[in-house]
């Protein structure tokens, strides 16, 4: 009471079926939850865990297989005296396997209202914790800058401290509707990382010169999609480029790259398990 | 005669198919040429339609988003209205054999008749060549080509992504918007939106 709390809808899917992320990709439709609750001061937007990428032939989609929890944060006024609070959710979704099937449900949940500071986590708290690990956080301390070409983008990534590129690679999920990206490959690895990936989508959702909003997911070594190392929400500022990127003060290790200099390679801090 | 047309069709599409997936023509560019036999056996060739507005409508009758626009009569009404105004409306299905939405030509005749759908032509694109040429991703996916052969619109049919028929009356229909402007002589600034629908079943 007075403390913000989370409530959400837990979806469970049979094998082979998926739901969609807020940007469903090239087809599909994101689920929607309309909350109706009396006595609630504020309801946040839905919190979207980092999705997975799937392909139906050449069509790329983003979403969730097996299960997902989509939650919002609720705030009630501090002076609330009611003993309980009932939340109603009107939920609509699209589930696809080979076929797509729309679904809808009206759900209700009644919660006890306890004196400030005494509320205990519900029996479902573990689900919230589990999916919370995949919620994006602002990428503070990180720097991103990109160069866009037709159909692809190079992004220079500077982590907040020297760290090896995660062995599991990285994924980028663009946020604008209908935009999709390809596998991220690392072209050079120094203290900065140069990540390159294809990127395409309708100009109506993202202009040529706009920063690219999206989610970077950096898996832990041996990690599963359930526990990525970092899930960062970014807007990558970009400039237009036509040629390969030249960085006059860059040093390099490994094979000669386009735009490389003749400077001798400097030693780069190596961490165990670091792979190309 | 038909054989010759199909040979031309294969050559056109094969050549066009060499471009990479990412390089589909963006709005403002020239719509890629194609030549494909329709259900009625007549060949539909984009160059032959020079001087006319052309709409390409990707469909899959088993997709709930397509059903939204057909069960409501919305798509058929658009087809009728604009073919009546000289627009060439081609409905295309790129579902591969064995995948959702694929039908034999005879079955398509039955389905179109039952739906009272009357496009200028219906193209069965089971090998997906036309779909890949245009970058058709979802059903429905709409492309509008002006009389000079420029692609002026590609994207969603309207601005209400949902499977709910009830959204149609208050939606802005992009195809209608482009054609009404174009047919009345107004300049149409090319644009695109994110299509909503089921993935094309290549």
Coordinates of C-alpha atoms in Angstrom, one line a residue, chain A residues 25-227:
Chain A
X25 CA 9.2 -8.4 -36.6
X26 CA 8.1 -8.8 -40.2
X27 CA 4.8 -10.4 -39.4
X28 CA 2.7 -11.2 -36.3
X29 CA 1.1 -9.0 -33.6
X30 CA 2.2 -8.1 -30.1
X31 CA -0.1 -9.1 -27.3
X32 CA -2.0 -6.3 -25.5
X33 CA -3.2 -6.0 -22.0
X34 CA -5.7 -3.4 -21.0
X35 CA -5.8 -3.0 -17.3
X36 CA -8.9 -1.7 -15.5
X37 CA -8.6 -1.2 -11.8
X38 CA -10.2 1.1 -9.3
X39 CA -8.2 2.7 -6.7
X40 CA -5.0 2.5 -8.6
X41 CA -3.0 5.8 -9.1
X42 CA -0.7 4.8 -11.9
X43 CA -0.1 1.8 -14.1
X44 CA 3.2 1.6 -16.1
X45 CA 3.5 0.4 -19.6
X46 CA 4.1 -3.3 -20.1
X47 CA 7.5 -4.5 -19.2
X48 CA 8.8 -6.6 -22.1
X49 CA 11.5 -9.2 -21.3
X50 CA 14.1 -9.6 -24.0
X51 CA 12.7 -11.7 -26.8
X52 CA 14.1 -14.5 -28.9
X53 CA 14.4 -14.4 -32.6
X54 CA 12.7 -17.0 -34.8
X55 CA 12.4 -17.5 -38.5
X56 CA 9.5 -18.8 -40.5
X57 CA 11.4 -19.5 -43.7
X58 CA 12.7 -16.0 -44.7
X59 CA 10.4 -14.1 -42.4
X60 CA 12.0 -13.0 -39.2
X61 CA 9.9 -12.6 -36.0
X62 CA 10.6 -11.7 -32.4
X63 CA 8.8 -13.1 -29.4
X64 CA 8.5 -15.8 -26.8
X65 CA 8.3 -19.6 -26.9
X66 CA 7.1 -21.8 -24.0
X67 CA 6.2 -19.0 -21.6
X68 CA 6.4 -15.4 -20.7
X69 CA 5.2 -13.0 -18.0
X70 CA 4.1 -9.6 -19.2
X71 CA 3.8 -7.3 -16.2
X72 CA 3.1 -3.7 -15.3
X73 CA 4.0 -1.7 -12.2
X74 CA 1.1 -0.4 -10.2
X75 CA 1.0 2.4 -7.7
X76 CA -1.8 3.0 -5.2
X77 CA -2.3 6.2 -3.2
X78 CA -0.6 6.0 0.2
X79 CA -3.9 6.7 2.1
X80 CA -5.7 3.6 0.7
X81 CA -7.9 2.1 3.3
X82 CA -9.6 -0.6 1.2
X83 CA -8.7 -4.1 2.4
X84 CA -8.3 -5.4 -1.1
X85 CA -7.8 -4.3 -4.7
X86 CA -9.2 -6.0 -7.7
X87 CA -7.4 -5.8 -11.0
X88 CA -9.1 -6.6 -14.3
X89 CA -7.1 -7.3 -17.5
X90 CA -8.5 -7.6 -21.0
X91 CA -5.9 -9.6 -22.8
X92 CA -5.6 -10.1 -26.6
X93 CA -2.8 -12.0 -28.3
X94 CA -1.7 -13.8 -31.4
X95 CA -0.2 -17.2 -31.1
X96 CA 1.5 -18.7 -34.2
X97 CA 3.0 -22.0 -35.2
X98 CA 2.3 -22.9 -38.8
X99 CA -1.1 -21.3 -38.4
X100 CA -1.8 -18.1 -36.4
X101 CA -4.6 -18.1 -33.9
X102 CA -5.8 -15.0 -32.1
X103 CA -6.9 -15.3 -28.5
X104 CA -8.5 -13.2 -25.9
X105 CA -9.3 -13.4 -22.2
X106 CA -10.8 -11.4 -19.4
X107 CA -8.8 -12.0 -16.2
X108 CA -9.3 -10.7 -12.7
X109 CA -7.1 -10.8 -9.6
X110 CA -7.9 -9.6 -6.1
X111 CA -5.0 -8.6 -4.0
X112 CA -5.0 -7.9 -0.2
X113 CA -3.9 -4.4 0.8
X114 CA -1.5 -4.5 3.7
X115 CA -0.1 -1.7 5.9
X116 CA 3.0 0.0 4.5
X117 CA 6.1 -2.1 4.8
X118 CA 4.4 -5.3 5.8
X119 CA 3.4 -6.7 2.4
X120 CA 4.9 -10.1 1.6
X121 CA 5.8 -11.4 -1.8
X122 CA 3.2 -13.6 -3.4
X123 CA 3.7 -17.2 -4.2
X124 CA 4.3 -16.2 -7.8
X125 CA 7.1 -13.9 -6.9
X126 CA 9.7 -16.3 -8.4
X127 CA 8.2 -15.9 -11.9
X128 CA 8.5 -12.1 -11.6
X129 CA 12.2 -12.5 -10.6
X130 CA 12.9 -14.9 -13.4
X131 CA 11.5 -12.7 -16.1
X132 CA 12.9 -9.5 -14.4
X133 CA 16.3 -10.8 -15.3
X134 CA 15.4 -10.3 -18.9
X135 CA 14.0 -6.8 -18.6
X136 CA 16.1 -4.1 -20.3
X137 CA 17.9 -1.6 -18.3
X138 CA 19.4 1.7 -19.5
X139 CA 22.8 1.2 -20.9
X140 CA 24.6 3.6 -18.5
X141 CA 28.3 3.6 -18.8
X142 CA 28.1 2.1 -22.3
X143 CA 28.6 4.0 -25.5
X144 CA 27.2 3.2 -28.8
X145 CA 27.6 4.9 -32.1
X146 CA 26.7 3.6 -35.5
X147 CA 27.2 4.0 -39.2
X148 CA 24.3 3.1 -41.4
X149 CA 24.6 1.8 -44.9
X150 CA 21.9 0.4 -47.2
X151 CA 20.6 -2.7 -45.3
X152 CA 23.3 -2.8 -42.6
X153 CA 24.8 -1.0 -39.7
X154 CA 28.2 -0.9 -38.0
X155 CA 28.0 -0.2 -34.3
X156 CA 31.0 0.8 -32.2
X157 CA 30.4 -0.5 -28.7
X158 CA 32.4 0.8 -25.7
X159 CA 31.7 -1.1 -22.6
X160 CA 31.8 0.7 -19.2
X161 CA 35.1 -1.2 -18.3
X162 CA 37.5 -3.4 -20.1
X163 CA 35.7 -6.7 -20.6
X164 CA 36.1 -9.6 -23.1
X165 CA 33.5 -10.0 -25.7
X166 CA 31.0 -12.5 -24.2
X167 CA 31.6 -15.9 -25.7
X168 CA 27.9 -16.3 -26.5
X169 CA 28.1 -13.3 -28.8
X170 CA 25.4 -10.7 -28.8
X171 CA 22.0 -10.0 -30.2
X172 CA 20.3 -6.8 -31.2
X173 CA 16.6 -6.5 -31.3
X174 CA 15.3 -3.3 -33.0
X175 CA 12.3 -1.7 -31.4
X176 CA 10.6 0.1 -34.3
X177 CA 7.7 -1.9 -35.7
X178 CA 8.6 -4.2 -38.6
X179 CA 12.4 -3.7 -38.3
X180 CA 14.6 -6.8 -38.1
X181 CA 18.3 -7.4 -37.8
X182 CA 20.6 -10.2 -38.7
X183 CA 23.2 -12.1 -36.7
X184 CA 25.7 -9.8 -35.1
X185 CA 29.3 -10.4 -36.2
X186 CA 32.3 -8.8 -34.5
X187 CA 34.6 -7.4 -37.1
X188 CA 37.3 -6.1 -34.8
X189 CA 37.8 -6.6 -31.1
X190 CA 40.0 -4.1 -29.2
X191 CA 38.8 -2.1 -26.2
X192 CA 36.0 -1.1 -28.4
X193 CA 33.9 -3.7 -30.2
X194 CA 32.8 -3.2 -33.8
X195 CA 29.6 -5.1 -34.3
X196 CA 28.2 -5.4 -37.8
X197 CA 24.7 -6.7 -38.7
X198 CA 22.1 -6.4 -41.3
X199 CA 19.2 -4.1 -40.5
X200 CA 16.1 -3.4 -42.5
X201 CA 12.5 -2.3 -42.1
X202 CA 9.9 0.1 -43.3
X203 CA 10.9 3.8 -43.4
X204 CA 7.6 4.7 -41.8
X205 CA 8.8 3.3 -38.5
X206 CA 12.4 4.6 -38.5
X207 CA 13.8 7.4 -40.5
X208 CA 17.3 7.3 -42.2
X209 CA 18.9 9.7 -39.8
X210 CA 17.2 8.7 -36.5
X211 CA 19.0 7.0 -33.7
X212 CA 18.1 3.3 -33.7
X213 CA 16.2 2.2 -30.6
X214 CA 16.6 -1.4 -29.6
X215 CA 17.7 -3.9 -27.0
X216 CA 21.2 -5.4 -26.8
X217 CA 21.4 -8.8 -25.2
X218 CA 24.8 -10.0 -24.2
X219 CA 24.7 -13.7 -23.0
X220 CA 26.8 -15.0 -20.1
X221 CA 29.2 -17.7 -20.9
X222 CA 27.1 -20.8 -21.0
X223 CA 24.1 -18.7 -20.2
X224 CA 20.6 -19.4 -21.3
X225 CA 18.1 -16.9 -22.7
X226 CA 16.7 -16.9 -19.1
X227 CA 19.8 -15.4 -17.6

